[in-house]
Amino acid sequence: MKFGPCLEAAKRSAIFAIKPIHLSGLISRLEKNCGPLQTLYYWPHSSKHVSSVLVTCEDGTRLQHCLNSFPNYPRVRIPFTLRSSNGTDHSLSAFRICSDPTVFKRFDSECNSFEKLIGHYGHRFQPQSIRLTALKLNQELIQSCDSVDAQAKMLLDNLTITKADQISRLLFVDSLEHSLSELRPCTRVLPFGSAISGTGTPSSDLDLVVRLGPEPDPVFARLYENLHPKFKFDNFLSSLVSRNGTQSSKVLRHLRQLLNKLDPMGIQDSKLLGGRIPLLHVVHHRLLGIGIDISKFGKQGHEDLFVVQESATWQRKLMRTSPVILESLLLLKHILRSNNVLKLGPGLTFTSTKVMAVFIHFLQQAGYAPPIKYLLSYEISNLDQLNEEILDETFTMPKTLELKTPPSAVRVIEEFFDYVPTLDPSQVEISLLEGTVYPRKSRDMFCFDKTIDHKLTVHSPAECHFLYIPDPVRSDLNITHHIQPQHWRNFVESVCNFSQILKLNCLPSMRTHRDSAWGLAAVATACREKPLKYQPKKQRLN
């Protein structure tokens, strides 16, 4: 899927929770104010008779003005009262995501028949299917598939992010950036990770990073400075429009409050996670159906921003070298998540990013993937050029680099399961940049820690990190930080179990009972009722 067209469409889109009876009324209002709609993605209701619709217009500015005029639409209203006037009411633009279906209950419906909607909009009206849960999907696989490859195809049909999924994620990014830019111009909100690389599934979290503009909007800043002492100002807005708002340690907390105002019913649960990189972790967004992780740039914002974008660029290039790489990665994530080996969101054990680093190392050792140094853009020195690089879909590998053609996705996973037990992380440093491994003792690398008497102590790499995979862009960062020996032993044990089950149950004829799982379905439920033995103590993340 091309990233550029989805990003461009997201800037002209909005998504709403709505009851089917009000759908045609909403569409009529939008077309009256915004012109003909280009596309309508519709998800049927799954509970409480509430559906969701993603609309794309020809003009994003007209769409924004239309939403601003909707009665009862959630808005962040800022009641400034000046010393020299009776008062002025200011509002931020409407957030282009609305999870409250009651907002549209007054819209009269001209028709409540989907046949009429389809007949009127034709190919522009695109009903979306509800993705099956893992358990139902396994039952479906058992009943209809006759081979492991057929199972893999059915899984991939439900694990691949659709164009509508991608637009809705990028829509959240763009709308949040628009709202923050009204308070602080030049604010950037950038997605990274699976949102750009294409390695995510429909349930993958959306990873964002926020860089607030250096100066607040002059109008809001002046109004805030002249605020009458009798009137109190919301703390989160005070921070965002103050002169030194970017330096506040509570920016993420204030950002959470802002999101709750922009879309009051969107965020069901959220947490503030401390550590090397503090996070605002939205456990589940009601309308998007995914978790969201938001971080904030520190003092070296420009450098960090470049690193984030460069990482997303090389990952996307890697996925384009062979479709089998992406397919096998999606299947691997499904197996690990189904067995609670890999969990959604940030964590101290194996996360999606850490597993992908180990998997890419295996691909390099097998000759299926190149060293990452061939995917980096060394000639690019600024963010504008890098953003163009992300949108470029014409990348090809150098002809001098010979790679093996990966077999089927299932076979690649089998080879990965066989490779993991042979790897001893404590003895080597894994270099994704060079596509090789180095003995730990031959690398002149050290890390420092403060002892009880506050003196710096030098540690060897083995003492610092059990599993050491430096980031190809920032070699001083370890992608697999916090992985302990017990984590790795549990991971190896699970992988060996998966490998054995897949070999013993690779055909329908090999199952012990008529209704028992086989193939990938058996692997996906292998450890569902077997919790991990090792439960780490509560620690700070990152």
GROMACS .gro file of C-alpha atoms in nm, residues 42-301:
model
  260
   42TYR     CA    1  -1.855   0.221   0.625
   43TRP     CA    2  -1.815  -0.028   0.911
   44PRO     CA    3  -2.143  -0.191   1.023
   45HIS     CA    4  -2.240  -0.177   1.388
   46SER     CA    5  -2.093  -0.435   1.624
   47SER     CA    6  -2.261  -0.328   1.948
   48LYS     CA    7  -2.539  -0.096   2.063
   49HIS     CA    8  -2.636  -0.037   1.697
   50VAL     CA    9  -2.356   0.216   1.644
   51SER     CA   10  -2.164   0.212   1.317
   52SER     CA   11  -1.871   0.418   1.196
   53VAL     CA   12  -1.814   0.601   0.870
   54LEU     CA   13  -1.499   0.751   0.719
   55VAL     CA   14  -1.565   1.022   0.461
   56THR     CA   15  -1.316   1.180   0.220
   57CYS     CA   16  -1.399   1.516   0.060
   58GLU     CA   17  -1.243   1.708  -0.226
   59ASP     CA   18  -1.147   2.006  -0.007
   60GLY     CA   19  -1.017   1.963   0.347
   61THR     CA   20  -1.071   2.330   0.434
   62ARG     CA   21  -1.441   2.314   0.347
   63LEU     CA   22  -1.475   1.995   0.550
   64GLN     CA   23  -1.321   2.168   0.853
   65HIS     CA   24  -1.556   2.466   0.821
   66CYS     CA   25  -1.852   2.230   0.790
   67LEU     CA   26  -1.764   2.045   1.111
   68ASN     CA   27  -1.712   2.376   1.292
   69SER     CA   28  -2.072   2.468   1.206
   70PHE     CA   29  -2.229   2.143   1.330
   71PRO     CA   30  -2.450   2.198   1.638
   72ASN     CA   31  -2.345   2.002   1.949
   73TYR     CA   32  -2.017   1.896   1.787
   74PRO     CA   33  -1.741   1.868   2.054
   75ARG     CA   34  -1.528   2.183   2.062
   76VAL     CA   35  -1.261   2.313   2.296
   77ARG     CA   36  -1.407   2.648   2.396
   78ILE     CA   37  -1.175   2.895   2.565
   79PRO     CA   38  -1.360   3.167   2.762
   80PHE     CA   39  -1.100   3.442   2.783
   81THR     CA   40  -1.203   3.749   2.982
   82LEU     CA   41  -0.980   4.050   2.928
   83ARG     CA   42  -0.919   4.335   3.168
   84SER     CA   43  -1.032   4.579   2.900
   85SER     CA   44  -1.343   4.399   2.768
   86ASN     CA   45  -1.647   4.210   2.880
   87GLY     CA   46  -1.528   3.882   2.735
   88THR     CA   47  -1.457   3.695   2.415
   89ASP     CA   48  -1.526   3.331   2.337
   90HIS     CA   49  -1.257   3.148   2.139
   91SER     CA   50  -1.269   2.789   2.016
   92LEU     CA   51  -1.029   2.547   1.858
   93SER     CA   52  -1.131   2.392   1.528
   94ALA     CA   53  -1.341   2.077   1.545
   95PHE     CA   54  -1.148   1.753   1.580
   96ARG     CA   55  -1.211   1.541   1.271
   97ILE     CA   56  -1.280   1.234   1.483
   98CYS     CA   57  -1.608   1.214   1.675
   99SER     CA   58  -1.684   0.905   1.885
  100ASP     CA   59  -2.018   1.034   2.015
  101PRO     CA   60  -2.308   0.915   1.794
  102THR     CA   61  -2.560   1.141   1.971
  103VAL     CA   62  -2.405   1.445   1.799
  104PHE     CA   63  -2.583   1.351   1.477
  105LYS     CA   64  -2.919   1.243   1.622
  106ARG     CA   65  -3.092   1.557   1.490
  107PHE     CA   66  -2.993   1.489   1.132
  108ASP     CA   67  -3.300   1.388   0.932
  109SER     CA   68  -3.247   1.079   0.721
  110GLU     CA   69  -3.364   1.085   0.363
  111CYS     CA   70  -3.316   0.709   0.341
  112ASN     CA   71  -3.202   0.434   0.575
  113SER     CA   72  -3.150   0.171   0.307
  114PHE     CA   73  -2.795   0.073   0.221
  115GLU     CA   74  -2.915  -0.038  -0.121
  116LYS     CA   75  -3.016   0.322  -0.195
  117LEU     CA   76  -2.684   0.454  -0.064
  118ILE     CA   77  -2.489   0.207  -0.275
  119GLY     CA   78  -2.702   0.292  -0.576
  120HIS     CA   79  -2.642   0.665  -0.528
  121TYR     CA   80  -2.267   0.656  -0.456
  122GLY     CA   81  -2.171   0.349  -0.656
  123HIS     CA   82  -1.804   0.257  -0.618
  124ARG     CA   83  -1.751   0.550  -0.379
  125PHE     CA   84  -1.951   0.368  -0.109
  126GLN     CA   85  -1.724   0.094   0.027
  127PRO     CA   86  -1.869  -0.120   0.309
  128GLN     CA   87  -1.593  -0.265   0.527
  129SER     CA   88  -1.610  -0.610   0.683
  130ILE     CA   89  -1.571  -0.662   1.055
  131ARG     CA   90  -1.244  -0.843   1.122
  132LEU     CA   91  -1.286  -1.185   1.281
  133THR     CA   92  -1.148  -1.246   1.630
  134ALA     CA   93  -0.857  -1.487   1.663
  135LEU     CA   94  -1.075  -1.768   1.802
  136LYS     CA   95  -1.343  -1.738   1.531
  137LEU     CA   96  -1.074  -1.708   1.268
  138ASN     CA   97  -0.914  -2.031   1.386
  139GLN     CA   98  -1.248  -2.212   1.362
  140GLU     CA   99  -1.290  -2.075   1.012
  141LEU     CA  100  -0.946  -2.202   0.917
  142ILE     CA  101  -1.017  -2.550   1.052
  143GLN     CA  102  -1.341  -2.585   0.860
  144SER     CA  103  -1.243  -2.450   0.520
  145CYS     CA  104  -0.866  -2.482   0.457
  146ASP     CA  105  -0.688  -2.785   0.316
  147SER     CA  106  -0.325  -2.673   0.363
  148VAL     CA  107  -0.107  -2.458   0.584
  149ASP     CA  108  -0.049  -2.215   0.297
  150ALA     CA  109  -0.426  -2.174   0.259
  151GLN     CA  110  -0.445  -2.100   0.631
  152ALA     CA  111  -0.172  -1.840   0.591
  153LYS     CA  112  -0.360  -1.669   0.309
  154MET     CA  113  -0.679  -1.651   0.514
  155LEU     CA  114  -0.489  -1.513   0.812
  156LEU     CA  115  -0.315  -1.251   0.600
  157ASP     CA  116  -0.649  -1.136   0.459
  158ASN     CA  117  -0.748  -1.047   0.816
  159LEU     CA  118  -0.406  -0.927   0.936
  160THR     CA  119  -0.323  -0.681   0.658
  161ILE     CA  120  -0.408  -0.315   0.717
  162THR     CA  121  -0.653  -0.188   0.457
  163LYS     CA  122  -0.648   0.153   0.294
  164ALA     CA  123  -0.938   0.262   0.517
  165ASP     CA  124  -0.745   0.151   0.828
  166GLN     CA  125  -0.438   0.347   0.720
  167ILE     CA  126  -0.634   0.663   0.637
  168SER     CA  127  -0.811   0.659   0.975
  169ARG     CA  128  -0.478   0.634   1.159
  170LEU     CA  129  -0.317   0.914   0.960
  171LEU     CA  130  -0.636   1.117   1.006
  172PHE     CA  131  -0.582   1.110   1.383
  173VAL     CA  132  -0.224   1.230   1.333
  174ASP     CA  133  -0.317   1.516   1.101
  175SER     CA  134  -0.615   1.635   1.306
  176LEU     CA  135  -0.414   1.636   1.629
  177GLU     CA  136  -0.139   1.835   1.457
  178HIS     CA  137  -0.397   2.083   1.330
  179SER     CA  138  -0.540   2.138   1.680
  180LEU     CA  139  -0.201   2.180   1.845
  181SER     CA  140  -0.082   2.412   1.567
  182GLU     CA  141  -0.365   2.651   1.649
  183LEU     CA  142  -0.217   2.685   1.998
  184ARG     CA  143   0.149   2.662   1.895
  185PRO     CA  144   0.226   2.719   1.523
  186CYS     CA  145   0.486   2.496   1.358
  187THR     CA  146   0.389   2.201   1.578
  188ARG     CA  147   0.464   1.864   1.420
  189VAL     CA  148   0.293   1.533   1.498
  190LEU     CA  149   0.461   1.244   1.320
  191PRO     CA  150   0.375   0.875   1.305
  192PHE     CA  151   0.652   0.619   1.315
  193GLY     CA  152   0.697   0.246   1.344
  194SER     CA  153   0.434   0.022   1.186
  195ALA     CA  154   0.218   0.320   1.085
  196ILE     CA  155   0.479   0.406   0.819
  197SER     CA  156   0.676   0.085   0.768
  198GLY     CA  157   0.362  -0.111   0.682
  199THR     CA  158   0.438  -0.388   0.933
  200GLY     CA  159   0.130  -0.330   1.148
  201THR     CA  160  -0.193  -0.526   1.178
  202PRO     CA  161  -0.545  -0.387   1.229
  203SER     CA  162  -0.492  -0.416   1.606
  204SER     CA  163  -0.142  -0.260   1.617
  205ASP     CA  164  -0.094   0.050   1.830
  206LEU     CA  165  -0.041   0.384   1.659
  207ASP     CA  166   0.297   0.535   1.756
  208LEU     CA  167   0.325   0.914   1.747
  209VAL     CA  168   0.579   1.172   1.846
  210VAL     CA  169   0.493   1.537   1.913
  211ARG     CA  170   0.722   1.836   1.866
  212LEU     CA  171   0.550   2.151   1.991
  213GLY     CA  172   0.616   2.477   1.810
  214PRO     CA  173   0.876   2.705   1.971
  215GLU     CA  174   0.634   2.995   2.027
  216PRO     CA  175   0.263   3.005   2.120
  217ASP     CA  176   0.007   3.162   1.891
  218PRO     CA  177   0.032   3.542   1.948
  219VAL     CA  178  -0.343   3.586   1.994
  220PHE     CA  179  -0.379   3.310   2.253
  221ALA     CA  180  -0.058   3.415   2.429
  222ARG     CA  181  -0.173   3.778   2.455
  223LEU     CA  182  -0.518   3.677   2.578
  224TYR     CA  183  -0.366   3.447   2.838
  225GLU     CA  184  -0.124   3.712   2.964
  226ASN     CA  185  -0.408   3.964   3.000
  227LEU     CA  186  -0.643   3.720   3.170
  228HIS     CA  187  -0.842   3.879   3.450
  229PRO     CA  188  -0.729   3.750   3.794
  230LYS     CA  189  -1.086   3.652   3.885
  231PHE     CA  190  -1.105   3.399   3.605
  232LYS     CA  191  -0.909   3.078   3.619
  233PHE     CA  192  -0.771   2.915   3.309
  234ASP     CA  193  -0.758   2.538   3.251
  235ASN     CA  194  -0.414   2.418   3.355
  236PHE     CA  195  -0.356   2.215   3.039
  237LEU     CA  196  -0.428   2.517   2.818
  238SER     CA  197  -0.211   2.738   3.036
  239SER     CA  198   0.084   2.512   2.970
  240LEU     CA  199   0.025   2.484   2.598
  241VAL     CA  200  -0.001   2.861   2.537
  242SER     CA  201   0.263   2.979   2.782
  243ARG     CA  202   0.598   3.106   2.652
  244ASN     CA  203   0.792   2.812   2.794
  245GLY     CA  204   0.519   2.554   2.736
  246THR     CA  205   0.749   2.318   2.546
  247GLN     CA  206   0.972   2.280   2.852
  248SER     CA  207   0.697   2.171   3.090
  249SER     CA  208   0.737   1.822   3.233
  250LYS     CA  209   0.359   1.783   3.226
  251VAL     CA  210   0.309   1.831   2.853
  252LEU     CA  211   0.186   1.473   2.803
  253ARG     CA  212  -0.060   1.509   3.089
  254HIS     CA  213  -0.195   1.830   2.938
  255LEU     CA  214  -0.209   1.664   2.598
  256ARG     CA  215  -0.427   1.390   2.745
  257GLN     CA  216  -0.664   1.652   2.884
  258LEU     CA  217  -0.678   1.823   2.545
  259LEU     CA  218  -0.766   1.494   2.371
  260ASN     CA  219  -1.044   1.433   2.622
  261LYS     CA  220  -1.188   1.773   2.531
  262LEU     CA  221  -1.151   1.728   2.155
  263ASP     CA  222  -1.317   1.385   2.149
  264PRO     CA  223  -1.479   1.326   2.491
  265MET     CA  224  -1.589   0.968   2.421
  266GLY     CA  225  -1.282   0.860   2.225
  267ILE     CA  226  -1.032   0.769   2.493
  268GLN     CA  227  -1.159   0.494   2.721
  269ASP     CA  228  -0.844   0.451   2.928
  270SER     CA  229  -0.499   0.609   2.926
  271LYS     CA  230  -0.179   0.596   3.128
  272LEU     CA  231   0.127   0.815   3.172
  273LEU     CA  232   0.439   0.599   3.160
  274GLY     CA  233   0.774   0.731   3.280
  275GLY     CA  234   1.123   0.627   3.178
  276ARG     CA  235   1.392   0.730   2.932
  277ILE     CA  236   1.116   0.830   2.689
  278PRO     CA  237   0.794   0.924   2.874
  279LEU     CA  238   0.477   0.806   2.700
  280LEU     CA  239   0.109   0.886   2.697
  281HIS     CA  240  -0.036   0.539   2.639
  282VAL     CA  241  -0.398   0.535   2.524
  283VAL     CA  242  -0.505   0.178   2.595
  284HIS     CA  243  -0.795   0.183   2.350
  285HIS     CA  244  -0.954   0.444   2.127
  286ARG     CA  245  -1.325   0.377   2.104
  287LEU     CA  246  -1.372   0.469   1.738
  288LEU     CA  247  -1.037   0.372   1.587
  289GLY     CA  248  -1.033   0.046   1.782
  290ILE     CA  249  -0.658   0.060   1.856
  291GLY     CA  250  -0.416   0.179   2.122
  292ILE     CA  251  -0.212   0.496   2.077
  293ASP     CA  252   0.135   0.576   2.214
  294ILE     CA  253   0.236   0.943   2.215
  295SER     CA  254   0.583   1.067   2.308
  296LYS     CA  255   0.734   1.415   2.313
  297PHE     CA  256   1.064   1.538   2.175
  298GLY     CA  257   1.322   1.655   2.422
  299LYS     CA  258   1.592   1.920   2.388
  300GLN     CA  259   1.740   1.761   2.075
  301GLY     CA  260   1.405   1.764   1.897
   0.00000   0.00000   0.00000
